[in-house]
Amino acid sequence: MDIFTDLKWRGAVNQLTDEVGLQEALATKQVGMYAGIDPTADSMHIGHLIPFMVLKRFQLAGHKPVVVIGGGTGAIGDPSGRNSERVLQTMDQVMHNEAALTKQMQHLFGEENFRIVNNRDWLGQLSLMDFLRDYGKLFSVNTMLAKDVVASRLEVGISFTEFTYQILQSVDFLELYRREDVQLQIGGADQWGNITAGIDLIHRIEGNEAKAFGLTIPLMLKSDGTKFGKTAGGAVWLDAKKTTPYEFYQFWYNQDDADVVKYLKYFTFLSKTEIDALEQTVLDDPGKRLAQKRLAQEITKFVHSQVAVEEAERISAALFSGDVQELTATEIEQGFANMPSFNVLNEKVNVVDFIVNAGIDKSKRQAREDIENGAIRINGKKITDLTTEINPNDMYDGKFVIVRRGKKKYFLGRVK
């Protein structure tokens, strides 16, 4: 299956300029292509990942991906998908975010046949006079106002700064066409207007024979129509400090049967044969969640590492079985990050007092009853002796004490 047919099968093509021309180019030469991200945060979340997964597929098919970090446009603010003006960041924050995003991109794309560039390198050199004379003159205000990304903001208002964003993105495409032989821009569905504006600019300056193409990816929605990528705790980040690899793995493992095949197509590099087989397991034996497990393994390995996959699965197995004794302190930090927690003094204490002090039981009477009934496990061991002393230094490098009350309710004690 060629790359273009594969993308269509995966449902990764929303809109496309000059489909025939792009297919011919892809079949005859190595095509340069780019997707961009503005440094509005120091990590991508999984919503950002979607166009870059498509860019990675092109890389694996032998084409040349270029990632643009928007050090210039990020200082301006993209009006897309927003109902108000973006709060401008300091340049120190922008540069910090650029460095973090660059590191993530290098991990995802490797070093071969891949480029990272920063649009501040050319946008930062533009004077106001050059901008107005060389580019502003080529854009019709009427056309710019009609773009969805701008039209949606007219009622609430849009600043001239954000209004000019589409010109700057167009300049990016022109500069990459010249500097990196980039012919294809890839973006989300909301970027269609900006992408076509860039193609128009290339044709105006380089001539109508210039080969430039645009491809957008469908808006990702869950089967119930809600937005993909959000959880009760907020965004799912690629940065392990913001979303632990265990939490990342669990997000994918917990996907609904109605969505998992779509996500396997979008977020893994598995073949059609493999995905079709996993789809059949959803129909035949959904309880085993084999498709969800494979999805979680593949995307966690891609974003983090195979080691992260193994750690996530070890944590999952320990939490399910209650056997947490073999987990490391690092794995405890990951697996219990969102569990109820309490502080523990670094001193020995009777188990009854420990349970009450932790707030797990409200009274000593209830604590004694739970202990005698075998409902309390500490660091994986069932405690039934009321005289037991709890030593916070016994396990997990002296950093944590894990309490389980009943079959599933865990508490994390942080040793102070």
XYZ file of C-alpha atoms in Angstrom:
416
model
C 0.000 0.000 0.000
C 1.511 3.373 -0.997
C 1.689 6.197 1.545
C -1.245 8.113 0.115
C -3.560 5.091 0.017
C -2.453 4.221 3.550
C -3.305 7.712 4.827
C -6.776 7.527 3.303
C -7.382 4.090 4.810
C -6.370 5.458 8.206
C -8.880 8.302 7.831
C -6.068 10.840 8.079
C -7.005 12.993 5.084
C -9.576 15.742 5.521
C -8.894 18.289 2.768
C -6.254 18.254 0.070
C -5.146 20.663 -2.622
C -4.335 19.168 -6.051
C -4.598 15.486 -5.113
C -3.364 14.294 -8.502
C -0.357 16.600 -8.430
C 0.624 15.524 -4.927
C 0.293 11.829 -5.761
C 2.521 12.302 -8.805
C 5.139 14.125 -6.732
C 5.121 11.467 -4.002
C 5.523 8.703 -6.593
C 8.451 10.284 -8.418
C 10.657 12.046 -5.855
C 11.494 12.614 -2.229
C 9.070 15.347 -1.165
C 9.864 17.884 1.535
C 6.960 18.571 3.875
C 6.353 20.338 7.135
C 4.088 20.749 10.121
C 4.521 23.448 12.702
C 3.901 24.056 16.371
C 4.018 27.288 18.316
C 5.884 27.230 21.650
C 2.881 28.157 23.792
C 3.798 25.413 26.285
C 6.913 23.422 27.121
C 5.348 20.140 25.985
C 3.024 18.829 23.343
C -0.172 17.106 24.371
C -1.681 14.266 22.385
C -3.900 16.601 20.385
C -0.758 18.252 18.995
C 0.605 14.846 18.083
C -1.923 14.115 15.318
C -0.323 16.020 12.381
C 3.136 14.902 13.452
C 2.060 11.261 13.266
C 1.226 11.906 9.597
C 4.577 13.637 9.127
C 6.302 10.606 10.679
C 4.513 8.285 8.237
C 5.894 10.295 5.356
C 9.360 10.063 6.899
C 9.090 6.276 7.135
C 8.007 6.224 3.491
C 11.258 7.938 2.483
C 10.208 11.577 2.344
C 11.813 14.523 4.149
C 9.940 15.978 7.155
C 10.656 19.447 8.497
C 9.275 20.564 11.843
C 8.833 24.280 12.346
C 9.037 25.548 15.907
C 7.160 28.852 15.817
C 9.458 31.114 17.751
C 8.195 33.999 15.603
C 4.513 33.137 15.275
C 4.415 31.943 18.880
C 5.274 35.467 19.985
C 2.214 36.717 18.075
C -0.564 34.222 18.817
C -2.659 32.010 16.573
C -6.373 32.935 16.649
C -7.368 29.403 15.577
C -9.825 27.681 17.882
C -9.910 30.552 20.361
C -12.637 32.997 21.323
C -10.295 35.549 22.843
C -6.823 36.964 22.423
C -3.951 34.752 23.481
C -1.943 36.059 26.438
C 1.501 36.918 25.098
C 4.440 35.183 26.770
C 7.810 36.644 27.671
C 10.634 35.841 25.277
C 12.386 33.908 28.045
C 9.334 31.639 28.347
C 9.058 31.282 24.584
C 12.702 30.244 24.326
C 12.340 27.765 27.199
C 9.349 26.214 25.450
C 11.231 26.084 22.138
C 14.051 24.081 23.715
C 11.626 21.610 25.331
C 9.615 21.094 22.124
C 12.799 20.664 20.093
C 13.892 17.866 22.420
C 10.522 16.124 22.037
C 10.651 16.367 18.248
C 14.179 14.978 18.134
C 12.995 11.989 20.143
C 10.024 11.361 17.831
C 11.809 11.829 14.507
C 15.410 10.829 15.200
C 18.324 12.453 13.421
C 18.301 11.063 9.887
C 16.395 12.684 7.006
C 14.791 15.233 9.315
C 15.121 18.940 10.049
C 13.955 21.227 12.839
C 13.823 24.938 12.051
C 12.605 28.011 13.910
C 10.577 30.605 12.020
C 12.049 33.384 14.147
C 15.139 32.957 11.969
C 13.343 34.619 9.050
C 10.359 36.378 10.617
C 12.692 38.068 13.082
C 14.611 39.617 10.189
C 11.530 41.257 8.630
C 11.186 44.990 9.130
C 7.714 46.506 9.185
C 8.390 48.179 5.839
C 9.534 44.916 4.253
C 6.538 43.076 5.663
C 4.050 45.574 4.278
C 5.772 46.030 0.914
C 6.790 42.447 0.144
C 3.877 40.537 1.651
C 1.049 42.734 2.924
C 0.431 44.054 -0.569
C -0.257 40.519 -1.803
C -3.063 39.757 0.658
C -6.650 40.905 0.215
C -8.325 41.976 3.452
C -11.647 40.749 2.046
C -10.182 37.276 1.507
C -8.547 37.245 4.934
C -11.811 38.215 6.628
C -13.596 35.343 4.916
C -11.227 32.710 6.349
C -13.010 30.592 8.955
C -10.325 31.169 11.543
C -10.899 34.946 11.344
C -14.627 34.990 10.600
C -15.318 33.028 13.777
C -13.663 35.784 15.807
C -15.282 38.862 14.272
C -18.182 39.010 16.718
C -15.980 38.956 19.822
C -13.160 40.862 18.164
C -9.672 40.124 16.914
C -6.555 42.271 17.167
C -4.519 43.293 14.158
C -1.694 41.220 15.638
C -3.618 37.940 15.489
C -5.285 38.982 12.222
C -1.835 38.994 10.571
C -1.010 35.481 11.763
C -2.138 33.924 8.477
C 0.296 36.148 6.576
C 3.163 35.043 8.797
C 2.265 31.373 8.352
C 2.155 31.952 4.606
C 5.629 33.461 4.758
C 6.757 30.316 6.606
C 5.597 28.130 3.711
C 7.344 30.383 1.172
C 10.599 30.404 3.146
C 10.540 26.626 3.580
C 9.784 26.171 -0.116
C 12.916 28.200 -0.862
C 15.222 27.041 1.933
C 14.295 23.366 2.383
C 12.546 22.470 -0.906
C 9.326 21.929 1.068
C 6.292 21.392 -1.145
C 3.661 20.108 1.298
C 2.256 21.666 4.450
C 0.352 19.427 6.887
C -1.993 20.741 9.564
C -5.215 20.288 11.459
C -8.583 20.942 9.886
C -8.638 24.461 11.349
C -5.446 25.351 9.436
C -6.940 24.989 5.940
C -7.302 28.729 5.374
C -3.734 29.463 6.482
C -2.334 26.631 4.367
C -4.128 27.707 1.173
C -3.031 31.296 1.793
C 0.572 30.052 1.858
C 0.109 28.192 -1.432
C -1.364 31.332 -2.987
C 1.637 33.362 -1.796
C 4.086 30.856 -3.287
C 2.255 30.991 -6.630
C 2.183 34.801 -6.627
C 5.922 35.101 -5.975
C 7.390 31.930 -7.504
C 4.886 31.516 -10.345
C 1.847 29.320 -10.921
C 4.047 26.426 -12.018
C 5.501 26.157 -8.496
C 4.487 22.842 -6.933
C 3.019 23.484 -3.481
C 0.378 21.410 -1.740
C -1.677 21.390 1.431
C -3.132 18.526 3.452
C -5.311 18.800 6.527
C -6.264 16.110 8.991
C -9.821 15.603 10.289
C -10.776 16.977 13.665
C -10.379 14.117 16.101
C -13.588 13.369 17.985
C -14.574 10.435 20.162
C -17.479 8.219 19.140
C -19.812 10.202 21.415
C -18.932 13.427 19.604
C -16.807 14.908 22.392
C -13.299 16.251 21.901
C -10.475 13.726 21.889
C -7.529 14.007 24.249
C -9.042 15.525 27.357
C -9.464 13.757 30.698
C -10.888 14.757 34.064
C -7.357 15.772 35.010
C -6.841 17.908 31.905
C -4.623 17.399 28.871
C -2.574 14.250 28.308
C 0.967 15.527 27.868
C 3.982 13.945 26.177
C 6.276 15.255 28.921
C 6.705 12.486 31.501
C 6.784 15.082 34.292
C 3.333 16.364 33.346
C 1.724 13.012 32.487
C 3.632 9.986 33.760
C 4.264 7.143 31.289
C 1.953 4.977 33.414
C -0.862 7.540 33.176
C -0.135 7.908 29.459
C -0.359 4.135 28.961
C -3.567 3.934 30.980
C -5.198 6.702 28.943
C -4.847 4.604 25.796
C -5.667 1.300 27.497
C -8.946 2.732 28.776
C -10.265 3.779 25.363
C -13.761 2.697 24.412
C -14.289 -0.239 22.033
C -16.026 2.168 19.649
C -12.868 4.307 19.345
C -9.947 1.919 19.657
C -9.693 0.859 15.998
C -9.746 4.484 14.831
C -6.934 5.281 17.259
C -4.933 2.238 16.154
C -5.077 3.640 12.619
C -4.122 7.165 13.670
C -1.581 6.591 16.414
C 0.277 3.399 15.526
C 2.369 2.215 12.625
C 0.781 -1.224 12.590
C -0.180 -2.599 9.188
C -3.724 -2.975 7.883
C -3.491 -6.727 8.411
C -2.506 -6.298 12.067
C -5.183 -3.694 12.754
C -7.870 -5.736 11.020
C -6.954 -8.686 13.256
C -7.171 -6.499 16.367
C -10.523 -5.148 15.200
C -11.787 -8.716 15.059
C -10.764 -9.280 18.696
C -12.918 -6.285 19.675
C -15.890 -8.016 18.056
C -15.126 -11.544 19.234
C -13.794 -11.032 22.763
C -13.941 -7.376 23.855
C -13.401 -8.265 27.496
C -9.745 -9.127 26.875
C -9.088 -5.586 25.582
C -6.336 -6.852 23.304
C -6.765 -3.933 20.897
C -6.537 -1.387 23.706
C -3.465 -3.066 25.130
C -1.692 -3.038 21.780
C -2.654 0.606 21.235
C -1.247 1.550 24.635
C 1.956 -0.411 23.997
C 2.606 1.077 20.571
C 1.968 4.740 21.327
C 3.727 4.627 24.710
C 6.773 3.053 23.073
C 6.764 5.726 20.341
C 6.419 8.682 22.713
C 8.474 7.320 25.619
C 10.286 3.980 25.227
C 9.903 0.220 25.468
C 11.183 0.468 29.055
C 8.291 2.831 29.830
C 5.848 0.286 28.408
C 7.259 -2.462 30.606
C 7.139 -0.245 33.698
C 3.543 0.773 32.974
C 2.470 -2.836 32.572
C 4.283 -3.878 35.730
C 2.525 -1.113 37.680
C -0.836 -2.066 36.159
C -0.380 -5.724 37.078
C 0.679 -4.878 40.630
C -2.299 -2.590 41.206
C -4.703 -5.177 39.814
C -3.313 -8.012 41.929
C -2.466 -5.943 44.988
C 1.122 -7.205 44.890
C 2.931 -3.873 45.082
C 5.967 -5.163 46.935
C 8.101 -5.553 43.804
C 7.516 -2.011 42.544
C 10.321 0.521 42.738
C 9.978 3.970 44.288
C 9.943 5.460 40.777
C 7.128 3.137 39.735
C 5.186 3.996 42.888
C 5.535 7.692 42.031
C 4.053 7.013 38.595
C 1.309 4.568 39.513
C 0.018 6.400 42.573
C 0.341 9.992 41.331
C -3.424 10.551 41.340
C -4.354 8.351 44.274
C -5.463 9.845 47.618
C -2.332 10.737 49.570
C -1.284 11.702 53.073
C 1.905 12.705 54.837
C 3.818 10.265 57.041
C 6.275 11.223 59.753
C 9.588 9.387 59.501
C 9.098 7.384 62.687
C 7.642 4.063 63.768
C 3.986 4.070 64.774
C 1.338 1.536 65.796
C -0.765 0.404 62.838
C -4.062 1.545 64.395
C -2.723 5.046 64.995
C -1.173 5.021 61.542
C -4.518 4.254 59.850
C -6.369 6.929 61.811
C -3.630 9.557 61.392
C -3.700 8.934 57.641
C -7.441 9.583 57.537
C -8.139 6.136 56.091
C -10.469 5.362 58.982
C -12.167 8.014 61.102
C -11.869 6.208 64.433
C -9.638 3.730 66.207
C -12.612 1.435 66.596
C -13.135 1.316 62.830
C -9.391 0.925 62.234
C -9.182 -2.032 64.625
C -12.207 -3.632 62.968
C -10.737 -3.253 59.478
C -7.386 -4.653 60.581
C -8.887 -7.672 62.342
C -11.121 -8.363 59.310
C -8.080 -8.428 56.996
C -9.183 -5.343 55.064
C -5.863 -3.503 55.475
C -2.708 -4.161 53.499
C 0.401 -2.071 53.964
C 3.100 -2.218 51.320
C 1.356 -5.275 49.909
C 1.229 -7.227 53.199
C -2.037 -8.029 54.973
C -1.998 -6.696 58.527
C -4.188 -8.448 61.117
C -2.146 -7.950 64.304
C -3.235 -4.797 66.162
C 0.213 -4.471 67.789
C 2.055 -4.190 64.459
C 4.383 -1.214 64.145
C 4.703 0.559 60.786
C 8.222 1.643 59.849
C 8.164 4.171 56.960
C 11.732 3.223 56.038
C 10.927 -0.423 55.317
C 10.368 -0.082 51.560
C 10.462 2.175 48.502
C 13.718 3.902 49.512
C 11.991 5.242 52.620
C 9.879 7.590 50.478
C 6.435 5.970 50.484
C 4.032 3.764 52.392
C 1.260 2.125 50.356
C -2.028 1.331 52.075
C -4.846 -0.661 50.514
C -8.228 -0.736 52.205
C -10.548 -3.390 50.863
C -10.037 -4.778 47.373
C -9.284 -1.690 45.331
C -8.947 1.483 47.393
C -5.321 2.627 47.582
C -3.696 5.446 49.546
C -0.208 6.831 49.120
C 1.732 7.883 52.188
C 4.543 10.315 51.464
C 7.297 10.153 54.065
C 8.365 13.561 55.356
